[in-house]
Coordinates of C-alpha atoms and ligand atoms in Angstrom, one line a residue:
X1 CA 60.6 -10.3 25.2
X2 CA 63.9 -10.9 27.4
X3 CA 64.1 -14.1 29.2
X4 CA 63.6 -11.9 32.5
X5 CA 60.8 -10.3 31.3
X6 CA 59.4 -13.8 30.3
X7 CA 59.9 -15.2 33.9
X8 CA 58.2 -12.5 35.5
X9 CA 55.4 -12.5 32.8
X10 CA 54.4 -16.0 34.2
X11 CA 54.8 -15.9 37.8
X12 CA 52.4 -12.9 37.4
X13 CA 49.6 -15.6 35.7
X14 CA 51.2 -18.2 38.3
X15 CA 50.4 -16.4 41.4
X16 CA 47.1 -14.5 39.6
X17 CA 45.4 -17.9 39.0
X18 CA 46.8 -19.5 42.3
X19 CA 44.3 -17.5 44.5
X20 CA 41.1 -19.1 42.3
X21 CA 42.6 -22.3 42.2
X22 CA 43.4 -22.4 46.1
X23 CA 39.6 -21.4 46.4
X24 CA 38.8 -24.7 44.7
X25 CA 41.2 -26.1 46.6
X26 CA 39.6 -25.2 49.9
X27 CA 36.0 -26.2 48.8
X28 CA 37.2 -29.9 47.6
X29 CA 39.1 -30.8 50.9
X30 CA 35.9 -28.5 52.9
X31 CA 33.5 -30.9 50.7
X32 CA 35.2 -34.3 51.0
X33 CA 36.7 -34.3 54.7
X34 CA 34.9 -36.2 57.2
X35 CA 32.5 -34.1 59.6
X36 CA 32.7 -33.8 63.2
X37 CA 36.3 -33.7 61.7
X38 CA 39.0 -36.2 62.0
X39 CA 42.8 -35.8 63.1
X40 CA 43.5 -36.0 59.1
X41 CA 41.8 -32.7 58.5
X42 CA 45.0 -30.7 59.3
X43 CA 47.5 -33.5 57.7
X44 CA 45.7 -33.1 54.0
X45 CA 46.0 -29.1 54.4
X46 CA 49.3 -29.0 55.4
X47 CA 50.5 -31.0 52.2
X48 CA 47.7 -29.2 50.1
X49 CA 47.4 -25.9 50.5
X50 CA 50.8 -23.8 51.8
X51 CA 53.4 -23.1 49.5
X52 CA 54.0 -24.5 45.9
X53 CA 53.7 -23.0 42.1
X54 CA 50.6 -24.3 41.2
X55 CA 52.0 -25.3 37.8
X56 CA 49.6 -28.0 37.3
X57 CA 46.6 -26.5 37.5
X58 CA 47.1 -23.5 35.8
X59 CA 48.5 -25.2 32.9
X60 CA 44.8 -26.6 32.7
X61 CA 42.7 -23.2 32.9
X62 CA 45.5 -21.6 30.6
X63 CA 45.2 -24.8 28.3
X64 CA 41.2 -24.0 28.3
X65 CA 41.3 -20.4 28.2
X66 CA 43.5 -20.6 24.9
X67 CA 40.5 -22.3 23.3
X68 CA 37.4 -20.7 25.1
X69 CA 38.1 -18.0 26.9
X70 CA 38.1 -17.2 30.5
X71 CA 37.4 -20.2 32.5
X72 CA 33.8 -20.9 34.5
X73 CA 34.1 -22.4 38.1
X74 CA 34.0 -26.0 37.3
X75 CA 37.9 -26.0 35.4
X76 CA 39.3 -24.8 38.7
X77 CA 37.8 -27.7 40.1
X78 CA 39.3 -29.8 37.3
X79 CA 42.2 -27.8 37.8
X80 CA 42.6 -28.2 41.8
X81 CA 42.0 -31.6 41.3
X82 CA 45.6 -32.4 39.6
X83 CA 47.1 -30.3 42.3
X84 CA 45.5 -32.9 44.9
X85 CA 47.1 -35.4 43.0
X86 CA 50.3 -33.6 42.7
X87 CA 50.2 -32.6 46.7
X88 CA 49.7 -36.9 47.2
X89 CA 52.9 -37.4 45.2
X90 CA 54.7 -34.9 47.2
X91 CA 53.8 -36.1 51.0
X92 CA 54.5 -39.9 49.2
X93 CA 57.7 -39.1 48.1
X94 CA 59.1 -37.4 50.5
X95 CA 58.5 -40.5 52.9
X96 CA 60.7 -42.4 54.4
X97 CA 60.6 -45.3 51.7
X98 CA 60.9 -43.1 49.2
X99 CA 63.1 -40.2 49.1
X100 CA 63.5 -39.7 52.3
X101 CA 63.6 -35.9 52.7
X102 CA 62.4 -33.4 55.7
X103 CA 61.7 -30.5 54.0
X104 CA 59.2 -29.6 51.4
X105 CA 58.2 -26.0 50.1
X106 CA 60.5 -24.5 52.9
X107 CA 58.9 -26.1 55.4
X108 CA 59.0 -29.7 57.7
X109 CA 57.5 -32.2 55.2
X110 CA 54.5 -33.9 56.1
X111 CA 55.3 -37.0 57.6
X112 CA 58.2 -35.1 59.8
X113 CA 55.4 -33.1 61.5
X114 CA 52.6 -35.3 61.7
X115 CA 54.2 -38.5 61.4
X116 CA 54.4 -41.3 58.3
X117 CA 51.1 -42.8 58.6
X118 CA 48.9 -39.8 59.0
X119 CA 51.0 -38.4 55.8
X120 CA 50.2 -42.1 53.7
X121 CA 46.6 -41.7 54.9
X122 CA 46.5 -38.2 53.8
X123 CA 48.3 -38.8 50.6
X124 CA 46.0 -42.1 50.0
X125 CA 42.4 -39.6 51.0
X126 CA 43.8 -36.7 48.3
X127 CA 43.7 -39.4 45.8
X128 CA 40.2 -40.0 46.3
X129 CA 39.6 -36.1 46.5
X130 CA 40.9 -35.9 43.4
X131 CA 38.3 -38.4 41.9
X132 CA 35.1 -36.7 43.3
X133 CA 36.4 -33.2 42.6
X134 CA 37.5 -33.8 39.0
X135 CA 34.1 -36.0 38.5
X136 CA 32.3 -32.7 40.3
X137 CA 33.9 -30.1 37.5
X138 CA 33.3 -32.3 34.7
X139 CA 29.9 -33.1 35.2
X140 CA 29.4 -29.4 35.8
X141 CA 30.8 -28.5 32.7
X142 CA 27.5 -30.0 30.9
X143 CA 30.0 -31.2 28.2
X144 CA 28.1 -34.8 28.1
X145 CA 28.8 -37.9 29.4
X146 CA 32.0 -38.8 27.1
X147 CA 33.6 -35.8 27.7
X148 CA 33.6 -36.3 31.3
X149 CA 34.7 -39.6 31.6
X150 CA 37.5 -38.4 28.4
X151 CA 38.5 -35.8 31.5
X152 CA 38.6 -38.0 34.6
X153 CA 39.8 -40.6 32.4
X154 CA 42.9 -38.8 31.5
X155 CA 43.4 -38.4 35.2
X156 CA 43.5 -41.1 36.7
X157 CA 45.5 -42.6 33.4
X158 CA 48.1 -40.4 34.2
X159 CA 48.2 -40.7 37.9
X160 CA 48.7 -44.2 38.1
X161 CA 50.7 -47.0 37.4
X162 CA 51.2 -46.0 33.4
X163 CA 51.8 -42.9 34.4
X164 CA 53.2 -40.8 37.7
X165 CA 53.2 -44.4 39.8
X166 CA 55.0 -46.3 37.1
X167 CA 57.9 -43.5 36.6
X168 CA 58.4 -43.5 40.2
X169 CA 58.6 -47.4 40.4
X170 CA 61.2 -47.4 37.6
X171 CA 63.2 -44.3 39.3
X172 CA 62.6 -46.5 42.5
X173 CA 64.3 -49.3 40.6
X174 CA 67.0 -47.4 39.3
X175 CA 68.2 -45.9 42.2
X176 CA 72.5 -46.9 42.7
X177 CA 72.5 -47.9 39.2
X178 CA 73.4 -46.3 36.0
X179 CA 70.4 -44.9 33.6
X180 CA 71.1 -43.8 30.3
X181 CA 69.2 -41.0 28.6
X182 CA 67.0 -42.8 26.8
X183 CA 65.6 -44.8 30.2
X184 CA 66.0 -41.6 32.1
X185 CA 63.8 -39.5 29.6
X186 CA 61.4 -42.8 29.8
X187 CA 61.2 -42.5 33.6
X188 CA 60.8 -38.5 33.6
X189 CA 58.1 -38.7 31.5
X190 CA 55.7 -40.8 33.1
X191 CA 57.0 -39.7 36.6
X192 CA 56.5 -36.0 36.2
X193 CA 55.9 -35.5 32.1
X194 CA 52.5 -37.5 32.4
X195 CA 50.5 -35.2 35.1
X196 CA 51.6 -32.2 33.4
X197 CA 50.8 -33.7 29.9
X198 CA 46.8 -34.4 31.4
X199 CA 47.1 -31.4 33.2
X200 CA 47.1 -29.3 29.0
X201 CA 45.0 -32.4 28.0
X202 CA 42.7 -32.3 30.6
X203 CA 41.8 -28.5 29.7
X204 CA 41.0 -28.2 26.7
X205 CA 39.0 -31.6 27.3
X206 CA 37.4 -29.2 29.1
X207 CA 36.8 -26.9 26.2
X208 CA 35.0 -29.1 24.3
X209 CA 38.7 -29.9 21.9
X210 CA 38.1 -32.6 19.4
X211 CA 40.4 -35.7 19.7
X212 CA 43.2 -34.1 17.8
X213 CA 43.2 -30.8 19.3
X214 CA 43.1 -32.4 22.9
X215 CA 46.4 -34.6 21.9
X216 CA 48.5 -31.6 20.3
X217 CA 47.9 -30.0 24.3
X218 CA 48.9 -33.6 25.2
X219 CA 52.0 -33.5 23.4
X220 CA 52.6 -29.7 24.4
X221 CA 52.2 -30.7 28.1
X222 CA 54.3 -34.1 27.7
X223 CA 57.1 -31.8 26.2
X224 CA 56.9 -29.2 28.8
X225 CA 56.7 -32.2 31.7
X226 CA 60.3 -33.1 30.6
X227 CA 61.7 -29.3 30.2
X228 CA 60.3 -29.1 34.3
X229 CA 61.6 -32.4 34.9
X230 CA 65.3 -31.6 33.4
X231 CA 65.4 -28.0 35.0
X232 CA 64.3 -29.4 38.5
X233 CA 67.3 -31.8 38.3
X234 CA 69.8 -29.0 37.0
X235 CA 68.0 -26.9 39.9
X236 CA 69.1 -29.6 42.3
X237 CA 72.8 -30.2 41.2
X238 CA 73.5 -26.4 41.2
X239 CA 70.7 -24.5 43.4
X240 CA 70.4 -24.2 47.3
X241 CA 68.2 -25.8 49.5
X242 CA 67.5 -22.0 50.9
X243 CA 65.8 -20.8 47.6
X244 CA 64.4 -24.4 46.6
X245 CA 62.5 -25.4 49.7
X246 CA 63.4 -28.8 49.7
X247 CA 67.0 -30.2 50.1
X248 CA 69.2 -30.5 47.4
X249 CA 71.2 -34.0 47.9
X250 CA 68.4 -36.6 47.2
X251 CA 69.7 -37.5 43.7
X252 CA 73.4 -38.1 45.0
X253 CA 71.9 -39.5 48.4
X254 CA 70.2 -42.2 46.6
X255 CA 72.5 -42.3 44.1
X256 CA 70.3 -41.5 40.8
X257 CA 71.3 -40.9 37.6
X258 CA 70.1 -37.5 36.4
X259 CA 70.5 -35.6 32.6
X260 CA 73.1 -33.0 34.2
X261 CA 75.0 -36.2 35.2
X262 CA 75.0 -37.7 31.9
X263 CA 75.4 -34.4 30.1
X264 CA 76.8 -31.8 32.5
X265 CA 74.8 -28.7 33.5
X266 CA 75.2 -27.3 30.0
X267 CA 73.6 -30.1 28.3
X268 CA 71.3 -30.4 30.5
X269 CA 69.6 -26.9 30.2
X270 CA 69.8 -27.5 26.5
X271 CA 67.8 -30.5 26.6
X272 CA 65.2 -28.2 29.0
X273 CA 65.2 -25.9 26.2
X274 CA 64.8 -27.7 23.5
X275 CA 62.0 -29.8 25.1
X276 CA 60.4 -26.0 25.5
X277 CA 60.6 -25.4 21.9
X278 CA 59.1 -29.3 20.9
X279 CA 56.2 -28.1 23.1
X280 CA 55.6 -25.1 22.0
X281 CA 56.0 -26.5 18.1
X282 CA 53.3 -29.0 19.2
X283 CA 50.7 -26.3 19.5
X284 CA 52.4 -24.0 16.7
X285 CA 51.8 -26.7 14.1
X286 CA 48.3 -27.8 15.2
X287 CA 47.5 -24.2 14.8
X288 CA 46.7 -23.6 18.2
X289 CA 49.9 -20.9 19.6
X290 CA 49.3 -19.2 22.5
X291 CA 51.6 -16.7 24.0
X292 CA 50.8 -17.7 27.9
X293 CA 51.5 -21.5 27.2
X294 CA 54.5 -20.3 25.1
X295 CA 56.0 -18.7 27.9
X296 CA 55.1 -21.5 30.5
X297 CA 57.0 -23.8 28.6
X298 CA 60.1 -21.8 28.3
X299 CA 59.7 -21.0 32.4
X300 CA 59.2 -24.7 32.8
X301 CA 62.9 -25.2 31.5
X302 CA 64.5 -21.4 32.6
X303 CA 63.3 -21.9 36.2
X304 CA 65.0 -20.5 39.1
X305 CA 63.0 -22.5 41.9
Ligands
GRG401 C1 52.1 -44.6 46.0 C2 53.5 -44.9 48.1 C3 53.3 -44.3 46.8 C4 54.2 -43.4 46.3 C5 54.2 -42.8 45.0 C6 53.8 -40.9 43.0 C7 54.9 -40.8 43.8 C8 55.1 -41.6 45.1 C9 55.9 -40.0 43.5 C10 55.8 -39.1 42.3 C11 57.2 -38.6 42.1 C12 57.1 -37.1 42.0 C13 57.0 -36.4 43.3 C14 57.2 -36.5 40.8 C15 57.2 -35.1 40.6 C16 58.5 -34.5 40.5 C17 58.6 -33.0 40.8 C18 59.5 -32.2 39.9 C19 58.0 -32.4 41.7 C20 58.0 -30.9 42.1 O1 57.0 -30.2 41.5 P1 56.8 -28.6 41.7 O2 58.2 -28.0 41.5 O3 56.4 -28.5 43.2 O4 55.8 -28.2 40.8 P2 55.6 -27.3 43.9 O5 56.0 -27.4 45.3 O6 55.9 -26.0 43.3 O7 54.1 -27.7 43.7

């Protein structure tokens, strides 16, 4: 298959699983917003539900469909659940405090149309969104008690401080100064490698995957979070804001170190790439190829937006 005819091949499954997982979507935030309603109601949809690629989730029903086929109800709960997480860490970042930027999927961000603290309340309710809808899917699976905790577990692991949190406290703490590769790959991967590694994990948890099965998606989706990672930074030093949807200057505003800095845009891409192959290797070797994660892991580091 051509590169192009890989790109389109997954932003096909992208925007085919989007609708199912935006239907989950709705349901959660319907399900855990307060009622009468409260002025956060139209906060957490903004920063939930317009715009974005949905990568997260669908890594998770693809991860489950490889193993069991097509996925019941319950996984697009699991699977809407990461993007709540993923929609927190977007209306965080782009705070103020953070990084500091005013758009976000071609649009005002949060906080620039509602203003900072309805966008930290409404990052701080997704995360506990996340918790009930996540708990909701797993218990509905009827996979057992252990499996359900295995799923939320792997959550909230990778949410928080050893995971998304911690990466961004370390990028935090790096900004102005002078990363090398090695601390750079460290902060990618729990920053953005971590959700996208549960994300695989998480579905084929799902699946009923034994321990070893479930960490050979782990290591696919860890892989695949540093191709995205890599890609979104080569996306920033040579894309436009236009065709991103969110501005392109943070890393030299703040200063940061990136892999196309270290490496030029070249090296860079490499590095994407050859993160794509190591995750799809990870499920090649385990026995457990799949054409669909395949080509999401080679999108994750070819990406054009
Ligand atoms: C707790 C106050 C507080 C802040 C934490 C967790 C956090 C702030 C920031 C996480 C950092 C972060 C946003 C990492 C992800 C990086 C990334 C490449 C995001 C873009 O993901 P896409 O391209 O976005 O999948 P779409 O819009 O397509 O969903």
């Amino acid at each position: 298959m051509t590169p192009q005819a890989a790109t389109t091949s997954v932003e096909t499954l992208l925007a085919a699983e989007a609708a199912r997982v935006d239907e989950a979507l709705e349901r959660a935030l319907r399900d855990a917003l307060a009622r009468p309603a409260t002025a956060l109601d139209p906060v957490v949809r903004y920063g939930t539900l317009w715009g974005g690629k949905r990568l997260r989730p669908v890594l998770c029903v693809q991860a489950y469909r490889s193993l069991a086929g097509d996925p019941p109800a319950p996984v697009y709960e699991i699977a809407a659940a990461l993007e709540c997480i993923h929609a927190y860490s977007l209306l965080h970042d782009d705070l103020p405090w953070m990084d500091d930027d005013d758009t976000r999927r071609g649009r005002p961000s949060t906080h620039r149309v509602f203003g900072t603290a309805q966008a930290v309340l409404s990052g701080a309710a997704l995360i506990s969104i996340a918790c009930a809808t996540a708990t909701r899917g797993a218990v509905r699976l009827g996979l057992g008690e252990e499996a359900a905790a295995d799923i939320v577990g792997a959550l909230a692991r990778a949410a928080g401080a050893g995971g998304m949190v911690g990466g961004q406290a370390l990028d935090l703490a790096g900004e102005g100064g002078s990363a090398g590769y090695e601390a750079l790959e460290r902060i990618h991967a729990l920053k953005t490698g971590a959700l996208l590694s549960a994300a695989a994990r998480m579905g084929a948890l799902a699946a009923g995957a034994s321990a070893p099965v479930a960490e050979a998606f782990a290591a696919y989706g860890a892989h695949l979070g540093l191709a995205f990672q890599v890609a979104d930074d080569v996306l920033e030093a040579s894309s436009a804001a236009a065709v991103l949807g969110k501005p392109v200057d943070g890393d030299a505003r703040l200063a940061k170190s990136t892999v196309p800095g270290l490496l030029g845009l070249e090296g860079a891409r490499a590095v994407a790439f050859r993160e794509a192959g190591l995750a799809r290797a990870a499920l090649r070797e385990a026995g457990l190829a799949d054409g669909a994660l395949a080509a999401l892991a080679d999108y994750a580091a070819g990406r054009d937006r």
